[in-house]
Short mmCIF file of C-alpha atoms in Angstrom, two decimals:
data_model
loop_
_atom_site.label_atom_id
_atom_site.label_comp_id
_atom_site.label_asym_id
_atom_site.label_seq_id
_atom_site.Cartn_x
_atom_site.Cartn_y
_atom_site.Cartn_z
CA MET F 1 -4.05 80.23 67.80
CA THR F 2 -2.77 83.54 66.47
CA ARG F 3 0.86 84.26 67.10
CA HIS F 4 2.74 87.47 67.13
CA PHE F 5 6.46 87.80 66.46
CA ASN F 6 8.17 90.95 67.71
CA THR F 7 10.14 93.21 65.40
CA GLU F 8 13.13 94.01 67.59
CA THR F 9 16.92 94.18 67.76
CA PHE F 10 19.56 92.63 70.03
CA ARG F 11 22.31 95.16 69.22
CA GLY F 12 22.62 98.83 68.30
CA ASP F 13 19.34 100.44 69.39
CA TYR F 14 18.32 97.34 71.41
CA THR F 15 14.58 97.41 70.81
CA TYR F 16 14.13 93.94 72.34
CA HIS F 17 11.11 93.80 74.63
CA ASN F 18 8.95 91.26 76.45
CA SER F 19 5.14 91.29 76.31
CA PRO F 20 3.24 90.75 79.59
CA GLU F 21 2.72 87.14 78.48
CA ALA F 22 6.46 86.66 77.86
CA ILE F 23 7.21 88.05 81.33
CA ARG F 24 4.64 85.76 82.89
CA ARG F 25 6.23 82.66 81.33
CA PHE F 26 9.85 83.73 81.88
CA PRO F 27 11.80 80.76 83.30
CA PHE F 28 12.83 82.35 86.60
CA PRO F 29 15.72 80.13 87.70
CA PHE F 30 15.83 80.42 91.49
CA ASP F 31 13.89 78.03 93.69
CA GLN F 32 15.32 79.35 96.94
CA ASP F 33 16.65 82.62 98.37
CA THR F 34 20.32 81.67 97.94
CA TYR F 35 22.34 80.41 95.00
CA THR F 36 25.13 77.93 94.70
CA TYR F 37 26.16 75.59 91.90
CA SER F 38 23.98 72.56 91.45
CA VAL F 39 23.29 70.08 88.69
CA ASN F 40 19.47 70.64 89.11
CA ILE F 41 18.29 68.30 86.35
CA ALA F 42 14.66 67.43 85.48
CA PRO F 43 13.03 65.45 82.65
CA HIS F 44 12.21 67.44 79.49
CA PRO F 45 9.89 68.36 77.89
CA GLY F 46 7.06 68.71 80.36
CA GLY F 47 5.45 71.66 82.07
CA PRO F 48 2.22 73.63 82.34
CA THR F 49 0.47 74.67 79.13
CA GLY F 50 2.08 77.82 77.80
CA SER F 51 5.26 77.45 79.88
CA THR F 52 8.73 77.43 78.34
CA PHE F 53 9.03 73.76 79.35
CA GLU F 54 5.89 72.56 77.58
CA PHE F 55 7.51 71.66 74.27
CA ALA F 56 10.83 70.20 73.18
CA PHE F 57 11.93 73.44 71.47
CA ASP F 58 10.05 76.49 72.70
CA VAL F 59 9.10 79.01 69.98
CA ASP F 60 8.20 82.41 71.39
CA GLU F 61 7.57 86.00 70.29
CA HIS F 62 11.31 86.62 69.78
CA TYR F 63 11.76 83.82 67.24
CA VAL F 64 11.96 85.76 63.98
CA SER F 65 14.13 88.57 65.35
CA GLU F 66 16.50 86.13 67.06
CA MET F 67 17.04 84.31 63.79
CA GLN F 68 17.79 87.63 62.07
CA ASP F 69 20.32 88.46 64.78
CA ARG F 70 21.99 85.04 64.32
CA ALA F 71 22.25 85.68 60.57
CA ILE F 72 24.02 89.00 61.25
CA THR F 73 26.50 87.33 63.62
CA LEU F 74 27.22 84.52 61.14
CA ALA F 75 27.72 86.94 58.28
CA GLU F 76 30.40 88.72 60.32
CA ASP F 77 32.01 85.54 61.69
CA PRO F 78 31.19 82.24 59.94
CA ASN F 79 33.27 80.30 62.49
CA ARG F 80 30.47 80.64 65.04
CA CYS F 81 29.16 77.45 63.45
CA GLN F 82 31.65 74.61 63.23
CA SER F 83 31.44 70.87 62.83
CA LEU F 84 34.44 68.54 62.87
CA PRO F 85 34.25 66.09 59.95
CA HIS F 86 32.98 63.10 61.99
CA MET F 87 29.99 65.13 63.30
CA GLU F 88 27.88 65.46 60.16
CA LEU F 89 25.66 62.51 61.09
CA ALA F 90 24.96 64.11 64.48
CA GLY F 91 23.91 67.22 62.55
CA TRP F 92 21.33 65.18 60.63
CA ASP F 93 20.12 63.64 63.90
CA LEU F 94 19.58 67.10 65.31
CA LEU F 95 17.83 68.31 62.17
CA GLU F 96 15.42 65.39 62.41
CA LEU F 97 14.79 65.90 66.12
CA ILE F 98 13.99 69.59 65.66
CA MET F 99 11.88 69.26 62.52
CA VAL F 100 9.81 66.39 63.91
CA SER F 101 9.34 68.16 67.27
CA LYS F 102 8.39 71.53 65.84
CA ALA F 103 6.00 70.11 63.25
CA ARG F 104 4.31 68.10 66.03
CA ASP F 105 4.21 70.89 68.64
CA TYR F 106 3.49 73.88 66.37
CA PRO F 107 1.52 72.55 63.38
CA ASP F 108 0.33 76.08 62.55
CA LEU F 109 3.96 77.23 62.13
CA PHE F 110 5.88 74.21 60.81
CA THR F 111 5.10 71.28 58.56
CA LEU F 112 7.25 68.26 57.77
CA ASN F 113 6.23 65.77 55.09
CA ARG F 114 8.38 62.67 54.75
CA ASP F 115 8.32 60.11 51.96
CA GLY F 116 11.26 57.80 52.60
CA ASP F 117 14.33 59.99 52.41
CA GLN F 118 12.50 62.67 50.43
CA TRP F 119 11.62 65.39 52.96
CA HIS F 120 9.56 68.54 52.55
CA TRP F 121 9.93 71.20 55.25
CA ILE F 122 7.83 74.33 55.64
CA ASN F 123 8.76 77.04 58.13
CA ARG F 124 6.01 79.67 57.90
CA PRO F 125 7.37 82.34 60.31
CA LEU F 126 10.64 82.54 58.37
CA GLY F 127 9.04 81.97 54.96
CA ILE F 128 11.13 78.88 54.15
CA GLU F 129 10.06 75.92 52.07
CA GLN F 130 12.67 73.24 51.35
CA ARG F 131 12.58 69.88 49.64
CA PHE F 132 15.67 67.79 50.32
CA THR F 133 17.03 64.28 50.61
CA PHE F 134 17.64 63.25 54.20
CA LEU F 135 21.34 62.46 54.79
CA ASP F 136 22.38 64.11 51.49
CA PRO F 137 24.08 67.41 52.35
CA ALA F 138 24.19 68.46 48.70
CA THR F 139 20.42 68.98 48.81
CA LEU F 140 20.54 71.68 51.54
CA PRO F 141 21.98 75.21 51.30
CA TYR F 142 24.08 74.62 54.47
CA GLY F 143 25.29 71.60 56.40
CA PRO F 144 22.47 69.99 58.41
CA LEU F 145 23.54 71.52 61.75
CA GLU F 146 23.79 75.03 60.34
CA TYR F 147 20.63 74.66 58.27
CA ILE F 148 18.35 73.75 61.17
CA THR F 149 19.96 75.97 63.80
CA ARG F 150 19.56 79.03 61.58
CA GLN F 151 15.87 78.29 62.16
CA THR F 152 15.90 77.41 65.86
CA GLN F 153 16.33 79.71 68.86
CA GLY F 154 19.22 78.97 71.21
CA ASP F 155 22.80 77.86 70.87
CA PHE F 156 23.58 74.23 70.07
CA ALA F 157 26.54 72.10 71.06
CA LEU F 158 26.93 68.57 69.71
CA LEU F 159 29.00 66.33 71.94
CA HIS F 160 30.76 63.23 70.67
CA GLU F 161 31.23 60.40 73.17
CA ARG F 162 34.53 58.55 73.33
CA ASP F 163 37.06 57.50 75.98
CA ARG F 164 34.27 57.90 78.60
CA ASN F 165 34.26 61.61 77.99
CA LEU F 166 32.22 64.07 75.91
CA TRP F 167 33.96 66.11 73.23
CA LEU F 168 32.66 69.44 71.99
CA ASP F 169 33.07 68.54 68.32
CA ALA F 170 30.38 70.70 66.71
CA GLY F 171 28.21 73.68 67.51
CA MET F 172 26.24 76.75 66.53
CA ILE F 173 27.12 79.37 69.10
CA THR F 174 25.96 82.96 68.57
CA SER F 175 24.29 83.83 71.89
CA GLN F 176 26.87 82.60 74.35
CA ALA F 177 27.75 83.80 77.82
CA ASP F 178 31.29 84.74 76.87
CA TRP F 179 32.89 81.56 75.57
CA SER F 180 34.38 80.86 72.17
CA LEU F 181 33.33 77.85 70.09
CA ASP F 182 36.21 78.49 67.70
CA PHE F 183 38.68 78.14 70.57
CA ASP F 184 36.92 75.35 72.45
CA VAL F 185 35.84 73.09 69.57
CA GLY F 186 37.52 69.69 69.96
CA MET F 187 37.87 69.98 73.74
CA ASN F 188 36.67 67.39 76.21
CA PHE F 189 34.10 68.15 78.91
CA PHE F 190 36.63 69.15 81.55
CA GLU F 191 38.82 71.26 79.25
CA TRP F 192 35.82 73.10 77.86
CA HIS F 193 34.55 73.95 81.35
CA ALA F 194 37.98 74.65 82.82
CA PRO F 195 37.49 78.43 83.17
CA VAL F 196 34.41 78.00 85.43
CA PRO F 197 35.63 78.81 88.97
CA LYS F 198 35.22 76.42 91.92
CA ALA F 199 32.87 73.97 90.20
CA ARG F 200 35.44 71.26 89.45
CA GLN F 201 36.65 71.22 93.04
CA MET F 202 33.04 70.95 94.18
CA GLY F 203 32.64 67.83 92.03
CA VAL F 204 29.95 69.43 89.86
CA PHE F 205 31.55 68.49 86.54
CA ASP F 206 32.32 64.91 87.55
CA LYS F 207 28.68 64.46 88.54
CA ALA F 208 27.40 66.21 85.43
CA LEU F 209 29.57 64.14 83.09
CA LYS F 210 28.52 60.90 84.78
CA PHE F 211 24.89 61.91 84.34
CA LEU F 212 25.29 62.93 80.71
CA LEU F 213 27.09 59.72 79.75
CA ALA F 214 24.13 57.78 81.16
CA VAL F 215 21.49 59.64 79.10
CA GLU F 216 19.82 57.10 76.82
CA GLN F 217 17.77 57.21 73.64
CA GLN F 218 14.26 58.64 74.07
CA GLN F 219 15.16 60.35 77.34
CA ALA F 220 15.75 64.05 77.51
CA TYR F 221 16.49 66.33 80.43
CA ARG F 222 16.84 69.99 81.21
CA ARG F 223 18.43 72.34 83.69
CA LEU F 224 18.49 76.10 84.10
CA ASN F 225 21.61 78.22 84.30
CA TRP F 226 21.80 82.01 84.55
CA THR F 227 24.00 85.03 84.28
CA MET F 228 23.56 88.79 84.06
CA THR F 229 23.86 90.83 80.85
CA VAL F 230 23.81 94.58 80.32
CA ASN F 231 21.46 95.39 77.40
CA PRO F 232 19.50 92.61 75.67
CA ARG F 233 22.50 91.42 73.70
CA LEU F 234 22.60 87.84 72.44
CA ASP F 235 26.14 88.04 71.04
CA THR F 236 28.10 88.42 74.27
CA SER F 237 30.98 86.53 72.70
CA PRO F 238 34.63 86.86 73.68
CA GLU F 239 35.31 87.55 69.99
CA ASN F 240 33.39 90.84 70.28
CA TYR F 241 34.14 91.59 73.96
CA HIS F 242 36.04 94.75 73.04
CA LYS F 243 32.86 95.97 71.32
CA TRP F 244 30.26 95.18 74.02
CA GLY F 245 32.56 95.46 77.06
CA PRO F 246 32.13 99.24 77.49
CA GLU F 247 28.33 98.79 77.75
CA LYS F 248 28.87 96.81 80.96
CA ARG F 249 30.05 100.01 82.59
CA SER F 250 27.05 102.08 81.47
CA ILE F 251 24.77 101.07 84.38
CA THR F 252 23.47 103.89 86.62
CA PRO F 253 20.80 103.90 89.36
CA GLN F 254 18.54 105.64 86.84
CA ASN F 255 18.87 103.12 83.99
CA VAL F 256 19.56 99.82 85.82
CA GLY F 257 15.91 98.70 85.70
CA GLN F 258 15.77 98.88 81.91
CA LYS F 259 19.39 98.05 80.97
CA GLN F 260 20.26 95.21 83.34
CA PHE F 261 18.94 91.84 82.20
CA LEU F 262 18.71 88.50 83.91
CA ARG F 263 19.90 86.01 81.31
CA VAL F 264 18.56 82.50 81.78
CA GLU F 265 19.79 79.49 79.86
CA LEU F 266 17.38 76.62 79.40
CA GLN F 267 19.84 73.80 78.77
CA THR F 268 18.49 70.50 77.47
CA PHE F 269 20.19 67.17 76.79
CA TRP F 270 19.24 64.70 74.08
CA ARG F 271 20.83 61.42 73.01
CA LEU F 272 20.83 61.29 69.22
CA PRO F 273 19.78 58.04 67.53
CA ARG F 274 22.26 57.41 64.67
CA SER F 275 25.42 59.10 65.90
CA ASN F 276 24.94 58.38 69.62
CA ALA F 277 26.12 61.97 70.14
CA LEU F 278 24.53 64.21 72.75
CA ALA F 279 22.75 67.34 71.62
CA PHE F 280 23.08 70.18 74.10
CA PRO F 281 20.81 73.09 73.18
CA ILE F 282 21.34 76.23 75.27
CA ARG F 283 18.29 78.46 74.93
CA CYS F 284 18.68 82.05 76.14
CA TYR F 285 15.86 84.05 77.75
CA LEU F 286 16.37 87.72 78.63
CA CYS F 287 14.29 89.82 81.03
CA CYS F 288 15.13 93.27 82.41
CA LEU F 289 14.94 93.96 86.14
CA GLU F 290 12.01 96.33 85.74
CA ASP F 291 9.91 93.64 84.05
CA LEU F 292 11.02 90.96 86.52
CA CYS F 293 9.96 93.20 89.41
CA THR F 294 6.36 93.21 88.19
CA ASN F 295 6.34 89.87 90.01
CA PRO F 296 6.84 90.73 93.71
CA GLU F 297 8.05 87.24 94.65
CA TRP F 298 10.74 87.33 91.93
CA ALA F 299 11.83 90.82 93.03
CA ARG F 300 12.15 89.70 96.65
CA ARG F 301 14.07 86.53 95.83
CA LEU F 302 16.37 88.03 93.21
CA HIS F 303 17.34 90.75 95.69
CA LEU F 304 18.43 88.19 98.28
CA VAL F 305 20.22 85.95 95.77
CA LEU F 306 22.24 88.74 94.20
CA ARG F 307 22.96 90.45 97.52
CA ASP F 308 24.34 87.33 99.21
CA ILE F 309 26.05 85.55 96.31
CA ASP F 310 29.66 84.35 96.61
CA PRO F 311 31.83 87.24 95.29
CA VAL F 312 33.75 84.82 93.05
CA LEU F 313 30.50 83.87 91.29
CA ALA F 314 29.41 87.52 91.00
CA ASP F 315 32.69 88.14 89.24
CA TYR F 316 32.44 85.06 87.00
CA LYS F 317 28.87 85.89 86.04
CA GLY F 318 30.11 89.32 85.08
CA PHE F 319 28.01 91.61 87.29
CA ALA F 320 30.37 92.30 90.21
CA VAL F 321 31.02 95.85 88.93
CA ASN F 322 27.28 96.58 88.93
CA GLN F 323 26.26 94.48 91.94
CA LYS F 324 25.77 97.40 94.33
CA THR F 325 23.53 99.33 91.92
CA ILE F 326 21.51 96.21 91.09
CA VAL F 327 21.00 95.21 94.73
CA GLU F 328 19.97 98.75 95.74
CA TYR F 329 17.45 98.84 92.89
CA LEU F 330 15.97 95.48 93.87
CA ALA F 331 15.85 96.45 97.56
CA GLY F 332 13.29 99.08 96.61
CA PHE F 333 10.83 96.31 95.67
CA SER F 334 11.29 94.24 98.81
CA CYS F 335 8.90 94.60 101.69
CA VAL F 336 10.99 93.39 104.60
CA MET W 1 68.12 72.82 81.03
CA PRO W 2 66.30 71.44 84.08
CA THR W 3 62.66 70.40 84.07
CA VAL W 4 60.15 73.13 84.85
CA GLU W 5 57.77 73.24 87.84
CA PHE W 6 54.35 74.69 86.91
CA SER W 7 51.97 76.58 89.16
CA PRO W 8 48.63 74.85 89.85
CA SER W 9 46.09 75.83 87.19
CA ILE W 10 42.87 74.93 85.39
CA ASP W 11 42.07 71.68 83.60
CA SER W 12 42.63 72.92 80.06
CA ARG W 13 46.17 74.07 80.87
CA PRO W 14 48.57 71.33 79.71
CA THR W 15 50.97 69.74 82.17
CA TYR W 16 54.21 68.21 81.04
CA ALA W 17 55.38 64.98 82.65
CA PRO W 18 58.96 63.87 81.92
CA LEU W 19 59.19 61.76 78.76
CA LYS W 20 58.91 58.01 79.34
CA SER W 21 60.24 55.42 76.94
CA HIS W 22 57.86 53.20 74.98
CA GLY W 23 60.83 50.97 74.15
CA SER W 24 61.58 50.26 70.53
CA ALA W 25 58.17 51.33 69.17
CA PRO W 26 58.39 53.50 66.03
CA ALA W 27 58.82 57.08 67.12
CA ILE W 28 59.00 60.68 65.95
CA MET W 29 61.01 62.89 68.29
CA VAL W 30 61.11 66.66 67.99
CA ALA W 31 62.95 69.08 70.25
CA ASP W 32 64.27 72.59 70.24
CA THR W 33 67.69 73.24 71.68
CA ALA W 34 66.42 73.40 75.28
CA GLY W 35 64.29 70.32 74.75
CA ALA W 36 67.22 68.33 73.32
CA ASP W 37 68.31 67.71 76.91
CA ALA W 38 64.99 65.99 77.61
CA LEU W 39 65.51 63.70 74.60
CA LEU W 40 69.07 62.96 75.76
CA ASP W 41 67.70 62.06 79.22
CA LEU W 42 65.10 59.82 77.58
CA MET W 43 67.74 58.05 75.48
CA ALA W 44 69.98 57.62 78.52
CA SER W 45 67.07 55.97 80.38
CA ASP W 46 66.48 53.44 77.56
CA SER W 47 68.73 53.22 74.52
CA ALA W 48 66.13 51.08 72.66
CA VAL W 49 63.88 54.14 72.35
CA THR W 50 65.85 55.31 69.31
CA ASP W 51 65.76 51.94 67.49
CA LYS W 52 63.02 53.06 65.08
CA ALA W 53 63.06 56.77 65.80
CA GLN W 54 63.09 59.74 63.45
CA ILE W 55 64.63 62.69 65.24
CA VAL W 56 64.14 66.36 64.37
CA LEU W 57 66.06 69.10 66.16
CA ILE W 58 64.92 72.69 65.68
CA ALA W 59 67.78 75.22 65.62
CA PRO W 60 69.99 73.09 67.86
CA ALA W 61 73.19 74.42 69.43
CA SER W 62 76.14 72.57 67.92
CA ASP W 63 77.10 70.81 71.16
CA LYS W 64 73.58 69.41 71.55
CA LEU W 65 73.60 68.14 67.98
CA ALA W 66 77.00 66.51 68.49
CA ARG W 67 75.84 64.74 71.67
CA MET W 68 72.66 63.56 69.94
CA ASP W 69 74.63 62.20 66.96
CA LEU W 70 76.65 60.09 69.37
CA MET W 71 73.52 58.59 70.97
CA VAL W 72 71.66 57.47 67.83
CA LYS W 73 72.23 55.27 64.83
CA THR W 74 70.14 57.16 62.26
CA PRO W 75 70.86 60.68 61.00
CA VAL W 76 69.35 63.52 63.02
CA HIS W 77 67.26 65.94 60.95
CA THR W 78 67.75 69.60 61.71
CA THR W 79 65.66 72.61 60.75
CA PRO W 80 66.40 76.30 61.29
CA ASP W 81 63.04 77.10 62.92
CA LEU W 82 59.54 75.88 63.78
CA ASP W 83 58.10 77.00 60.44
CA THR W 84 60.42 74.69 58.53
CA ALA W 85 59.98 71.85 61.04
CA GLY W 86 56.23 71.71 60.33
CA PRO W 87 56.37 70.32 56.78
CA LEU W 88 59.09 67.85 57.78
CA VAL W 89 57.08 66.53 60.73
CA ARG W 90 53.98 66.33 58.51
CA GLN W 91 55.99 64.25 56.03
CA LEU W 92 57.21 61.91 58.78
CA LEU W 93 53.64 61.54 60.08
CA SER W 94 52.31 60.76 56.60
CA THR W 95 54.47 57.65 56.43
CA ALA W 96 54.19 56.75 60.13
CA ARG W 97 53.06 53.26 61.06
CA MET W 98 50.32 52.28 63.53
CA GLY W 99 51.60 52.53 67.08
CA THR W 100 54.00 55.38 66.34
CA GLN W 101 54.87 57.39 69.44
CA MET W 102 55.58 61.10 69.33
CA TYR W 103 57.97 62.69 71.80
CA LEU W 104 58.05 66.49 71.95
CA ALA W 105 60.36 68.50 74.19
CA GLY W 106 61.09 72.19 74.55
CA SER W 107 59.01 75.36 74.56
CA GLU W 108 55.24 75.29 75.08
CA GLY W 109 54.69 77.12 71.82
CA MET W 110 56.63 74.58 69.76
CA MET W 111 54.95 71.63 71.47
CA GLY W 112 51.51 73.20 71.15
CA ALA W 113 51.96 73.83 67.43
CA LEU W 114 53.29 70.33 66.70
CA CYS W 115 50.71 68.65 68.93
CA ALA W 116 47.98 70.39 66.97
CA LEU W 117 49.62 69.39 63.69
CA ALA W 118 50.00 65.74 64.77
CA THR W 119 46.42 65.34 65.97
CA ALA W 120 45.18 67.02 62.77
CA CYS W 121 47.17 64.33 60.89
CA GLY W 122 45.30 61.67 62.87
CA LEU W 123 47.79 60.75 65.59
CA PRO W 124 45.86 59.95 68.78
CA MET W 125 46.45 62.31 71.67
CA ASP W 126 47.59 59.48 73.95
CA ALA W 127 50.44 58.66 71.55
CA ILE W 128 51.96 62.10 72.12
CA GLN W 129 54.20 62.88 75.08
CA THR W 130 55.42 66.36 75.90
CA GLU W 131 58.08 67.62 78.26
CA HIS W 132 58.58 71.31 78.82
CA ARG W 133 62.13 72.69 78.89
CA GLY W 134 63.43 76.20 78.53
CA THR W 135 61.48 79.41 78.16
CA ALA W 136 58.09 80.04 79.79
CA ALA W 137 57.10 82.03 76.68
CA ARG W 138 53.63 81.19 75.38
CA ARG W 139 52.06 80.85 71.98
CA MET W 140 48.91 83.01 72.17
CA GLN W 141 45.82 83.22 70.01
CA CYS W 142 43.95 86.52 69.99
CA VAL W 143 40.28 85.63 70.52
CA HIS W 144 39.27 88.76 68.60
CA CYS W 145 41.25 88.58 65.34
CA LYS W 146 42.37 84.90 65.73
CA GLY W 147 45.98 85.84 64.94
CA ILE W 148 48.77 83.89 66.68
CA THR W 149 51.49 85.79 68.55
CA GLU W 150 54.53 83.60 69.26
CA ASP W 151 56.93 83.81 72.22
CA VAL W 152 54.78 85.93 74.51
CA THR W 153 56.64 86.58 77.77
CA THR W 154 54.50 89.30 79.38
CA ASP W 155 50.95 89.73 80.61
CA PRO W 156 49.34 91.77 79.16
CA PHE W 157 50.87 91.88 75.69
CA GLU W 158 50.04 93.47 72.36
CA CYS W 159 48.50 91.26 69.65
CA SER W 160 50.97 91.28 66.77
CA HIS W 161 48.08 91.26 64.28
CA CYS W 162 45.26 93.56 65.44
CA GLY W 163 47.20 95.55 68.05
CA LEU W 164 44.70 95.07 70.92
CA THR W 165 46.24 94.71 74.38
CA LEU W 166 45.46 91.19 75.56
CA PHE W 167 45.62 89.43 78.90
CA VAL W 168 47.06 85.93 79.06
CA ARG W 169 44.59 83.21 80.03
CA ASP W 170 45.51 79.71 81.17
CA HIS W 171 42.76 78.36 78.86
CA PHE W 172 44.55 76.28 76.21
CA SER W 173 43.32 74.71 72.97
CA ARG W 174 45.18 71.60 71.88
CA ARG W 175 43.58 71.86 68.45
CA ILE W 176 45.03 75.33 67.92
CA GLY W 177 48.09 74.68 70.08
CA ALA W 178 47.81 78.03 71.83
CA PHE W 179 46.60 79.84 74.91
CA GLN W 180 43.77 82.37 74.68
CA GLY W 181 44.42 86.11 74.75
CA VAL W 182 41.50 88.44 75.57
CA CYS W 183 41.29 92.24 75.39
CA VAL W 184 42.37 93.51 78.82
CA ASP W 185 40.75 96.95 78.62
CA ALA W 186 37.51 95.99 76.84
CA GLU W 187 35.30 97.48 79.55
CA THR W 188 37.54 100.44 80.36
CA PRO W 189 39.39 101.39 77.15
CA GLY W 190 42.87 102.69 77.88
CA LEU W 191 43.05 101.39 81.46
CA ILE W 192 45.83 98.80 81.15
CA PRO W 193 47.23 96.98 84.19
CA THR W 194 50.95 96.91 84.89
CA THR W 195 52.89 94.51 82.67
CA GLN W 196 54.23 91.41 84.42
CA GLU W 197 56.54 88.60 83.34
CA ILE W 198 54.68 85.34 82.65
CA ARG W 199 55.53 82.65 85.18
CA PRO W 200 55.37 78.97 84.26
#
């Protein structure tokens, strides 16, 4: 299988783009014409050949450019990757999970040779070859969490379990929907999610925590979450809000199709074998309205969902100021 | 000073129950001058609470210090401000025994800073009690430059480090001991809402 990796940017001139194949496999998150919070969890991986659910860690045409964008963000702000001292073992667990999965699922791109604790990793798309001793951090250029997540699309939170709660004690967060790892690291599940409106009162977090605490070894699950982002920007961090905030107000009826993106998070949950921590990868997919509307059923459904959404959620998801323009654009694709 | 009633808020925003005695367990007690009243109330409820207590008062008014001296058998440590209290509390924590209780009383900023210091020193969160007294001023961290601005009483306010105008969130980090401040005019530079006093 030949693979193509886009040369594209997620800031500045924003040359990010989706091929027809990437649009076809975009994980459209709505299964009905209305939206409300739900836990919507399914086993992972597992899905049709070529879908974003097929493999444990999907590698797509944006891989190389996304990793370059992460490197830029980390160079400006190294605190986007943090690990409290007791989380290093969980970092090794995650490194193993990702290397084993990618070498199995994409043998043309990744190779992992293991001889006891002597490991040999080859990442062809990024041109990396590394020999190291598993569990010996001195043999890698970064800590295990940072090393592997500089080579894997999506944000990563590592959750430590104690006192029947989950604590956000490590993470690599450079493509977040406006939350700060540096501020939230060390928080428990309820503190970390406290700014999300309405959900706690609806019992969503109690249910989600109960589910996550029950995840066992060898089981993994996924859910989809979504928000809206102006321009294909991965780094919508609160740290840089004063830099990207003005772009949110740049939407016009003329440019909304190209500049307004549906941002979908493929969230997966994995129990890690040595540390018993939970890995919580948050993979971000971006697709502009114009590309989404090449699929008439998506155009029709997205129009209804965004038109009728609870105003509090429109505000929380950050598109209330552009809602009217977005809905009018989408209405043009709907045959009533 | 009386205890403070807080408005309902989000889960990360700390709440401050009145201090409750753990009897004669080893203890570290720290209060500012407003919080000293909470310690005096605690001692009045159970005199055994000071049996193995180290007490630190930050910039206490002389009458508070005099009343405290009458209540306890060991000398009361005093410091002129929070900055000088930090190293002293760290020293007390470094020699603290298992089961040591920490009682903090006074401003949110002081309690947030010392809570963060104590947990960083390894004291479990459930061994720390906090009771708010006095000012509703907040200790704020700027999410952009990470600088801390102490004693914030208005929303929005100006970051004392980078100068951005920040709005005051209820989102609180116990590790940092501060609330989060976020640029208020990020999307519409220059459009700043009317300044309001922070309410508890």
